[in-house]
């Protein structure tokens, strides 16, 4: 969805929008938007061509667990505040001055703000470093690959790193000498 910035009526405008997961197709590789996205945001014009955007987006995001590899969904409630400035051609335009506040700067193109792109970035920022279906996830059995959260495969924890076995052999031969 592209928001035409020159159609803003006042100096400040409020938006409420709901987006379907399909609005995010093709979806990102790292995660999937798994529920409608409720967006609420305020846009305020600052100076001649900059806009300050303050918003909140609520949805559910589906990811793959890093331990058991199952898909799981987690709630996301992302609040953000950004400054939008027109995208400039880096080769012809002089560099912009860094603004005095510490808002993240984003860019709009041809007079319109790409709301879906903005949401994608916010969701990316909300993703955990290590996605886990639960802190207590038991992961997969190193021997048979069974998901230990749902089954007790009965494999004995006797698996040993072959490199370690070599090392043990060396230690044993040391003793014999
Ligand atoms: Zn898991
Ligand atoms: Zn097993």
mmCIF file of C-alpha atoms and ligand atoms in Angstrom:
data_model
loop_
_atom_site.group_PDB
_atom_site.id
_atom_site.type_symbol
_atom_site.label_atom_id
_atom_site.label_comp_id
_atom_site.label_asym_id
_atom_site.label_seq_id
_atom_site.Cartn_x
_atom_site.Cartn_y
_atom_site.Cartn_z
ATOM 1 C CA UNK A 1 0.000 0.000 0.000
ATOM 2 C CA UNK A 2 1.380 3.370 -1.016
ATOM 3 C CA UNK A 3 0.367 6.415 0.952
ATOM 4 C CA UNK A 4 0.307 9.578 -1.149
ATOM 5 C CA UNK A 5 1.944 12.133 1.080
ATOM 6 C CA UNK A 6 0.764 15.189 -0.856
ATOM 7 C CA UNK A 7 -2.820 14.143 -0.194
ATOM 8 C CA UNK A 8 -2.494 14.618 3.529
ATOM 9 C CA UNK A 9 -5.143 17.161 4.407
ATOM 10 C CA UNK A 10 -3.778 18.674 7.577
ATOM 11 C CA UNK A 11 -0.382 19.085 9.157
ATOM 12 C CA UNK A 12 -1.091 15.939 11.129
ATOM 13 C CA UNK A 13 -3.213 12.997 10.195
ATOM 14 C CA UNK A 14 -4.243 9.807 11.911
ATOM 15 C CA UNK A 15 -4.583 6.463 10.139
ATOM 16 C CA UNK A 16 -6.123 3.192 11.208
ATOM 17 C CA UNK A 17 -5.674 0.314 8.804
ATOM 18 C CA UNK A 18 -5.974 -3.418 8.797
ATOM 19 C CA UNK A 19 -3.852 -5.473 6.416
ATOM 20 C CA UNK A 20 -4.308 -9.098 5.488
ATOM 21 C CA UNK A 21 -1.342 -11.498 5.591
ATOM 22 C CA UNK A 22 -1.670 -11.729 1.785
ATOM 23 C CA UNK A 23 -0.754 -8.033 1.559
ATOM 24 C CA UNK A 24 2.762 -9.139 2.550
ATOM 25 C CA UNK A 25 3.185 -11.580 -0.352
ATOM 26 C CA UNK A 26 5.756 -12.571 -1.306
ATOM 27 C CA UNK A 27 6.579 -13.112 2.346
ATOM 28 C CA UNK A 28 9.990 -12.877 3.908
ATOM 29 C CA UNK A 29 12.165 -15.991 4.262
ATOM 30 C CA UNK A 30 12.748 -15.515 7.993
ATOM 31 C CA UNK A 31 9.154 -15.171 9.117
ATOM 32 C CA UNK A 32 5.572 -15.070 7.941
ATOM 33 C CA UNK A 33 2.820 -12.637 8.835
ATOM 34 C CA UNK A 34 0.224 -15.073 10.160
ATOM 35 C CA UNK A 35 -2.665 -12.828 11.237
ATOM 36 C CA UNK A 36 -4.227 -9.552 10.100
ATOM 37 C CA UNK A 37 -2.040 -6.547 10.908
ATOM 38 C CA UNK A 38 -3.695 -3.754 12.851
ATOM 39 C CA UNK A 39 -1.879 -0.525 12.149
ATOM 40 C CA UNK A 40 -2.518 2.759 13.860
ATOM 41 C CA UNK A 41 -0.303 5.703 13.031
ATOM 42 C CA UNK A 42 0.040 9.463 13.031
ATOM 43 C CA UNK A 43 1.779 11.340 10.270
ATOM 44 C CA UNK A 44 2.963 14.847 10.767
ATOM 45 C CA UNK A 45 4.553 17.056 8.176
ATOM 46 C CA UNK A 46 7.840 18.566 9.347
ATOM 47 C CA UNK A 47 9.376 21.385 7.335
ATOM 48 C CA UNK A 48 9.062 21.298 3.566
ATOM 49 C CA UNK A 49 9.392 17.638 2.676
ATOM 50 C CA UNK A 50 9.934 15.564 5.803
ATOM 51 C CA UNK A 51 7.320 13.556 7.682
ATOM 52 C CA UNK A 52 7.321 12.204 11.161
ATOM 53 C CA UNK A 53 5.534 8.891 11.524
ATOM 54 C CA UNK A 54 4.561 7.475 14.885
ATOM 55 C CA UNK A 55 2.769 4.180 14.850
ATOM 56 C CA UNK A 56 1.908 0.859 16.344
ATOM 57 C CA UNK A 57 1.387 -2.430 14.531
ATOM 58 C CA UNK A 58 -0.067 -5.550 16.139
ATOM 59 C CA UNK A 59 -0.118 -9.004 14.568
ATOM 60 C CA UNK A 60 1.061 -12.593 14.896
ATOM 61 C CA UNK A 61 4.266 -13.740 13.270
ATOM 62 C CA UNK A 62 5.129 -17.300 12.402
ATOM 63 C CA UNK A 63 8.709 -18.518 12.576
ATOM 64 C CA UNK A 64 10.607 -21.765 12.641
ATOM 65 C CA UNK A 65 11.968 -22.879 16.010
ATOM 66 C CA UNK A 66 15.767 -22.968 15.987
ATOM 67 C CA UNK A 67 15.820 -26.173 18.065
ATOM 68 C CA UNK A 68 12.935 -28.412 16.985
ATOM 69 C CA UNK A 69 12.357 -26.793 13.554
ATOM 70 C CA UNK A 70 8.575 -26.651 14.115
ATOM 71 C CA UNK A 71 6.670 -23.554 13.049
ATOM 72 C CA UNK A 72 5.284 -21.508 15.885
ATOM 73 C CA UNK A 73 3.631 -18.136 16.072
ATOM 74 C CA UNK A 74 4.277 -15.304 18.454
ATOM 75 C CA UNK A 75 2.455 -12.029 19.053
ATOM 76 C CA UNK A 76 4.125 -8.864 17.824
ATOM 77 C CA UNK A 77 3.258 -5.440 19.152
ATOM 78 C CA UNK A 78 5.635 -3.007 17.490
ATOM 79 C CA UNK A 79 5.710 0.673 18.329
ATOM 80 C CA UNK A 80 7.869 2.866 16.160
ATOM 81 C CA UNK A 81 8.720 6.421 15.349
ATOM 82 C CA UNK A 82 10.447 7.333 12.107
ATOM 83 C CA UNK A 83 11.356 10.324 10.053
ATOM 84 C CA UNK A 84 10.635 10.050 6.354
ATOM 85 C CA UNK A 85 12.579 12.150 3.907
ATOM 86 C CA UNK A 86 12.527 11.980 0.128
ATOM 87 C CA UNK A 87 14.945 9.428 -1.302
ATOM 88 C CA UNK A 88 17.798 11.202 -3.019
ATOM 89 C CA UNK A 89 19.980 10.062 -5.816
ATOM 90 C CA UNK A 90 23.269 9.560 -3.989
ATOM 91 C CA UNK A 91 25.303 10.439 -7.067
ATOM 92 C CA UNK A 92 23.793 13.812 -7.836
ATOM 93 C CA UNK A 93 22.450 15.138 -4.560
ATOM 94 C CA UNK A 94 24.561 16.413 -1.709
ATOM 95 C CA UNK A 95 24.409 14.419 1.465
ATOM 96 C CA UNK A 96 21.737 15.332 3.928
ATOM 97 C CA UNK A 97 22.649 16.769 7.240
ATOM 98 C CA UNK A 98 22.171 14.498 10.187
ATOM 99 C CA UNK A 99 19.184 15.720 12.142
ATOM 100 C CA UNK A 100 19.508 16.693 15.769
ATOM 101 C CA UNK A 101 17.009 14.172 17.098
ATOM 102 C CA UNK A 102 17.803 10.479 17.074
ATOM 103 C CA UNK A 103 14.867 9.214 15.053
ATOM 104 C CA UNK A 104 15.574 6.556 12.460
ATOM 105 C CA UNK A 105 15.435 8.036 9.003
ATOM 106 C CA UNK A 106 13.513 6.238 6.311
ATOM 107 C CA UNK A 107 12.905 7.234 2.715
ATOM 108 C CA UNK A 108 9.861 7.783 0.593
ATOM 109 C CA UNK A 109 9.891 7.737 -3.184
ATOM 110 C CA UNK A 110 7.964 9.749 -5.731
ATOM 111 C CA UNK A 111 5.831 11.368 -3.073
ATOM 112 C CA UNK A 112 4.551 8.177 -1.525
ATOM 113 C CA UNK A 113 5.328 6.171 1.551
ATOM 114 C CA UNK A 114 5.329 2.395 1.173
ATOM 115 C CA UNK A 115 3.412 1.293 4.264
ATOM 116 C CA UNK A 116 3.935 -2.439 3.693
ATOM 117 C CA UNK A 117 7.676 -1.902 3.387
ATOM 118 C CA UNK A 118 7.633 0.107 6.600
ATOM 119 C CA UNK A 119 5.787 -2.697 8.403
ATOM 120 C CA UNK A 120 8.154 -5.342 7.064
ATOM 121 C CA UNK A 121 11.072 -3.451 8.561
ATOM 122 C CA UNK A 122 9.339 -3.128 11.917
ATOM 123 C CA UNK A 123 8.547 -6.845 12.033
ATOM 124 C CA UNK A 124 12.131 -7.686 11.102
ATOM 125 C CA UNK A 125 13.294 -5.576 14.062
ATOM 126 C CA UNK A 126 10.841 -7.357 16.368
ATOM 127 C CA UNK A 127 12.144 -10.852 15.552
ATOM 128 C CA UNK A 128 14.061 -12.616 18.321
ATOM 129 C CA UNK A 129 17.736 -13.360 17.681
ATOM 130 C CA UNK A 130 17.110 -17.041 18.370
ATOM 131 C CA UNK A 131 13.551 -18.054 17.624
ATOM 132 C CA UNK A 132 12.355 -20.713 20.078
ATOM 133 C CA UNK A 133 8.870 -22.234 20.241
ATOM 134 C CA UNK A 134 9.362 -22.172 24.012
ATOM 135 C CA UNK A 135 12.294 -21.611 26.350
ATOM 136 C CA UNK A 136 11.902 -25.231 27.408
ATOM 137 C CA UNK A 137 11.983 -26.638 23.870
ATOM 138 C CA UNK A 138 13.824 -29.964 23.986
ATOM 139 C CA UNK A 139 14.772 -29.898 20.327
ATOM 140 C CA UNK A 140 15.483 -32.913 18.167
ATOM 141 C CA UNK A 141 17.128 -36.183 19.174
ATOM 142 C CA UNK A 142 20.693 -36.100 17.881
ATOM 143 C CA UNK A 143 20.472 -39.799 17.026
ATOM 144 C CA UNK A 144 17.098 -40.369 15.367
ATOM 145 C CA UNK A 145 15.913 -36.813 14.742
ATOM 146 C CA UNK A 146 12.637 -37.236 16.660
ATOM 147 C CA UNK A 147 11.043 -34.125 18.103
ATOM 148 C CA UNK A 148 11.661 -34.588 21.830
ATOM 149 C CA UNK A 149 8.805 -32.227 22.729
ATOM 150 C CA UNK A 150 6.234 -34.664 21.423
ATOM 151 C CA UNK A 151 7.892 -38.064 21.748
ATOM 152 C CA UNK A 152 10.369 -39.921 23.840
ATOM 153 C CA UNK A 153 12.240 -41.836 21.188
ATOM 154 C CA UNK A 154 14.130 -43.941 23.712
ATOM 155 C CA UNK A 155 17.537 -43.390 22.178
ATOM 156 C CA UNK A 156 20.255 -43.623 24.785
ATOM 157 C CA UNK A 157 22.337 -40.501 25.193
ATOM 158 C CA UNK A 158 25.397 -42.558 24.324
ATOM 159 C CA UNK A 159 26.280 -40.661 21.214
ATOM 160 C CA UNK A 160 29.827 -39.480 21.363
ATOM 161 C CA UNK A 161 31.662 -37.055 19.191
ATOM 162 C CA UNK A 162 34.018 -39.190 17.043
ATOM 163 C CA UNK A 163 36.764 -36.600 17.577
ATOM 164 C CA UNK A 164 36.361 -37.104 21.318
ATOM 165 C CA UNK A 165 36.670 -40.866 20.876
ATOM 166 C CA UNK A 166 39.981 -40.378 19.087
ATOM 167 C CA UNK A 167 41.165 -38.195 21.925
ATOM 168 C CA UNK A 168 40.174 -40.842 24.488
ATOM 169 C CA UNK A 169 42.086 -43.431 22.503
ATOM 170 C CA UNK A 170 45.160 -41.227 22.653
ATOM 171 C CA UNK A 171 44.800 -40.791 26.405
ATOM 172 C CA UNK A 172 44.471 -44.521 26.886
ATOM 173 C CA UNK A 173 47.540 -45.292 24.810
ATOM 174 C CA UNK A 174 49.413 -42.712 26.903
ATOM 175 C CA UNK A 175 48.551 -44.660 30.045
ATOM 176 C CA UNK A 176 49.856 -47.847 28.590
ATOM 177 C CA UNK A 177 53.299 -46.393 28.023
HETATM 178 ZN ZN1 LIG B 1 11.057 -25.846 19.431
HETATM 179 ZN ZN1 LIG B 2 16.124 -40.651 19.228
#
